[in-house]
Coordinates of N, CA and C in Angstrom, one line a residue:
M139 N 29.9 6.3 -12.2 CA 30.1 7.3 -11.2 C 29.4 6.7 -9.9
I140 N 30.1 6.9 -8.8 CA 29.5 6.5 -7.5 C 29.0 7.7 -6.8
I141 N 27.7 7.7 -6.5 CA 27.1 8.8 -5.7 C 26.7 8.3 -4.4
R142 N 27.1 9.0 -3.3 CA 26.7 8.6 -2.0 C 25.6 9.6 -1.5
I143 N 24.5 9.0 -1.0 CA 23.5 9.8 -0.4 C 23.7 9.6 1.1
L144 N 24.1 10.7 1.8 CA 24.4 10.7 3.2 C 23.3 10.0 4.0
G145 N 23.7 9.1 4.9 CA 22.8 8.4 5.7 C 22.0 7.2 5.0
E146 N 22.4 7.0 3.8 CA 21.6 6.0 3.0 C 22.5 5.0 2.4
G147 N 23.6 5.4 1.6 CA 24.5 4.5 1.0 C 24.9 5.0 -0.4
Q148 N 25.6 4.2 -1.1 CA 26.2 4.6 -2.4 C 25.4 3.9 -3.6
Y149 N 25.3 4.7 -4.7 CA 24.7 4.2 -5.9 C 25.7 4.3 -7.1
D150 N 25.7 3.3 -7.9 CA 26.4 3.3 -9.2 C 25.5 4.0 -10.2
V151 N 25.9 5.1 -10.7 CA 25.1 5.9 -11.7 C 25.8 5.9 -13.0
P152 N 25.1 5.5 -14.1 CA 25.7 5.6 -15.4 C 26.0 7.0 -15.8
E153 N 27.1 7.2 -16.6 CA 27.4 8.5 -17.0 C 26.3 9.1 -17.9
A154 N 25.5 8.3 -18.6 CA 24.5 8.7 -19.4 C 23.3 9.4 -18.6
A155 N 23.3 9.2 -17.4 CA 22.2 9.8 -16.5 C 22.6 11.1 -15.9
V156 N 23.9 11.4 -16.0 CA 24.4 12.6 -15.3 C 23.7 13.9 -15.8
A157 N 23.4 14.0 -17.1 CA 22.7 15.2 -17.6 C 21.3 15.4 -17.0
E158 N 20.6 14.2 -16.8 CA 19.3 14.3 -16.2 C 19.4 14.7 -14.7
L159 N 20.4 14.2 -14.0 CA 20.6 14.5 -12.6 C 21.0 16.0 -12.5
N160 N 21.8 16.5 -13.5 CA 22.2 17.9 -13.4 C 21.0 18.8 -13.6
A161 N 20.0 18.4 -14.4 CA 18.8 19.2 -14.5 C 18.1 19.3 -13.2
L162 N 18.0 18.2 -12.4 CA 17.4 18.1 -11.1 C 18.2 18.9 -10.1
D163 N 19.5 18.8 -10.2 CA 20.4 19.6 -9.4 C 20.2 21.1 -9.6
A164 N 20.0 21.5 -10.8 CA 19.8 22.9 -11.1 C 18.6 23.5 -10.3
V165 N 17.6 22.7 -10.2 CA 16.4 23.1 -9.4 C 16.7 23.3 -8.0
V166 N 17.5 22.3 -7.4 CA 18.0 22.4 -6.0 C 18.8 23.7 -5.9
D167 N 19.8 23.9 -6.7 CA 20.6 25.0 -6.7 C 19.8 26.3 -6.7
S168 N 18.9 26.4 -7.6 CA 18.0 27.6 -7.7 C 17.3 27.9 -6.4
A169 N 16.7 26.8 -5.8 CA 15.9 27.0 -4.6 C 16.8 27.4 -3.4
V170 N 18.0 26.9 -3.4 CA 19.0 27.2 -2.3 C 19.3 28.7 -2.5
R171 N 19.7 29.1 -3.7 CA 20.1 30.5 -3.9 C 18.9 31.5 -3.6
A172 N 17.7 31.0 -3.8 CA 16.5 31.9 -3.6 C 16.2 31.8 -2.1
G173 N 16.8 30.9 -1.3 CA 16.4 30.8 0.1 C 15.0 30.3 0.3
N174 N 14.5 29.5 -0.6 CA 13.1 29.0 -0.6 C 13.2 27.6 0.0
E175 N 12.9 27.5 1.3 CA 13.0 26.2 2.0 C 12.1 25.1 1.4
A176 N 10.8 25.5 1.1 CA 9.9 24.6 0.6 C 10.2 24.0 -0.7
A177 N 10.6 24.9 -1.6 CA 11.1 24.5 -3.0 C 12.3 23.7 -2.9
F178 N 13.2 24.1 -2.0 CA 14.4 23.3 -1.8 C 14.1 21.9 -1.4
A179 N 13.3 21.7 -0.4 CA 12.9 20.3 0.1 C 12.4 19.5 -1.0
D180 N 11.5 20.1 -1.8 CA 10.9 19.3 -2.9 C 11.9 19.0 -4.0
A181 N 12.8 19.9 -4.3 CA 13.8 19.7 -5.3 C 14.8 18.7 -4.8
L182 N 15.2 18.7 -3.6 CA 16.2 17.7 -3.1 C 15.6 16.4 -3.1
R183 N 14.3 16.3 -2.7 CA 13.6 15.0 -2.7 C 13.6 14.4 -4.2
E184 N 13.3 15.3 -5.2 CA 13.3 14.8 -6.6 C 14.7 14.4 -7.0
L185 N 15.7 15.1 -6.6 CA 17.1 14.8 -7.0 C 17.5 13.4 -6.5
L186 N 17.2 13.2 -5.2 CA 17.6 11.9 -4.6 C 16.8 10.8 -5.2
A187 N 15.5 11.0 -5.5 CA 14.7 10.0 -6.1 C 15.3 9.7 -7.5
G188 N 15.8 10.7 -8.2 CA 16.4 10.5 -9.5 C 17.6 9.6 -9.4
V189 N 18.5 9.9 -8.4 CA 19.7 9.0 -8.2 C 19.2 7.6 -7.9
R190 N 18.2 7.4 -7.1 CA 17.8 6.0 -6.7 C 17.2 5.3 -8.0
R191 N 16.5 6.1 -8.8 CA 15.9 5.5 -10.0 C 16.9 5.1 -11.1
V192 N 17.9 6.0 -11.3 CA 18.8 5.7 -12.4 C 20.0 4.8 -11.9
G193 N 20.2 4.8 -10.6 CA 21.4 4.1 -10.1 C 21.0 2.8 -9.6
T194 N 22.1 2.0 -9.3 CA 21.9 0.7 -8.6 C 22.7 0.8 -7.3
L195 N 22.2 0.1 -6.3 CA 22.9 0.1 -5.0 C 24.4 -0.4 -5.2
H196 N 25.3 0.3 -4.7 CA 26.7 -0.1 -4.7 C 26.9 -1.2 -3.6
A197 N 27.8 -2.1 -3.8 CA 28.0 -3.1 -2.8 C 28.3 -2.5 -1.4
V198 N 27.6 -2.9 -0.4 CA 27.7 -2.4 0.9 C 29.0 -2.6 1.5
D199 N 29.6 -3.8 1.2 CA 30.9 -4.1 1.8 C 32.1 -3.5 1.0
S200 N 31.8 -2.7 0.0 CA 32.9 -2.1 -0.8 C 33.5 -0.9 -0.1
L201 N 34.8 -0.7 -0.3 CA 35.5 0.4 0.3 C 35.8 1.5 -0.8
D202 N 35.0 1.5 -1.9 CA 35.2 2.4 -3.0 C 34.8 3.8 -2.6
A203 N 35.6 4.8 -3.0 CA 35.3 6.2 -2.6 C 34.1 6.7 -3.5
S204 N 33.4 7.6 -3.0 CA 32.3 8.2 -3.8 C 32.8 9.3 -4.6
D205 N 32.3 9.4 -5.8 CA 32.6 10.6 -6.7 C 31.9 11.8 -6.3
L206 N 30.7 11.7 -5.8 CA 29.9 12.8 -5.3 C 29.2 12.4 -4.0
I207 N 28.9 13.3 -3.2 CA 28.2 13.1 -2.0 C 27.0 14.1 -1.9
L208 N 25.8 13.5 -1.8 CA 24.6 14.3 -1.7 C 24.1 14.3 -0.3
P209 N 23.4 15.4 0.1 CA 22.9 15.4 1.5 C 21.7 14.4 1.7
M210 N 21.5 14.1 2.9 CA 20.3 13.3 3.2 C 19.0 14.0 2.9
E211 N 17.9 13.2 2.8 CA 16.7 13.8 2.3 C 16.1 14.9 3.3
D212 N 16.5 14.7 4.6 CA 15.9 15.7 5.5 C 16.9 16.8 5.8
A213 N 17.9 17.0 5.0 CA 18.9 18.1 5.2 C 18.2 19.5 5.1
T214 N 18.7 20.4 5.9 CA 18.1 21.7 5.8 C 18.7 22.6 4.8
L215 N 18.1 23.7 4.4 CA 18.6 24.6 3.5 C 20.0 25.1 3.9
L216 N 20.2 25.4 5.2 CA 21.4 26.0 5.6 C 22.5 24.9 5.5
E217 N 22.2 23.7 5.8 CA 23.2 22.6 5.7 C 23.7 22.5 4.2
V218 N 22.8 22.5 3.3 CA 23.1 22.4 1.9 C 23.8 23.6 1.3
Q219 N 23.5 24.8 1.8 CA 24.3 26.0 1.4 C 25.8 25.8 1.6
D220 N 26.1 25.1 2.7 CA 27.5 24.9 3.0 C 28.2 23.9 2.0
L221 N 27.4 23.0 1.4 CA 27.9 21.9 0.6 C 28.0 22.4 -0.9
L222 N 27.2 23.4 -1.3 CA 27.1 23.8 -2.7 C 28.4 24.3 -3.2
A223 N 28.8 23.8 -4.4 CA 29.9 24.4 -5.1 C 29.3 25.4 -6.1
D224 N 30.1 26.1 -6.9 CA 29.5 27.0 -7.9 C 28.7 26.2 -8.9
D225 N 28.9 24.9 -9.1 CA 28.2 24.2 -10.1 C 27.0 23.4 -9.5
G226 N 26.6 23.7 -8.3 CA 25.6 22.9 -7.6 C 26.1 21.7 -6.9
L227 N 25.3 20.8 -6.6 CA 25.7 19.6 -5.9 C 26.4 18.6 -6.8
I228 N 26.0 18.6 -8.1 CA 26.6 17.7 -9.1 C 27.3 18.6 -10.1
P229 N 28.7 18.7 -10.0 CA 29.4 19.5 -11.0 C 29.2 19.1 -12.4
G230 N 29.1 20.1 -13.3 CA 29.0 19.7 -14.7 C 27.9 20.5 -15.4

């Protein structure tokens, strides 16, 4: 799976890591739904760190489409509320 972090680049993430990332995404989703800006910022930072940890940088010169797009680390709560689907940022 290819995950893009806006403003940063794409990461190749193994399918085996999706469950771990979904757990981090659930925390982001909960913070967004609660309108808790501080918890949201911490949770988003943890989710993006998780993608960087389990993923490998995708070739910069590749034209491959991303399977998922995550907001940049300094995204606001309001910006992310517009991106959220019913399943959070990472469906599943």
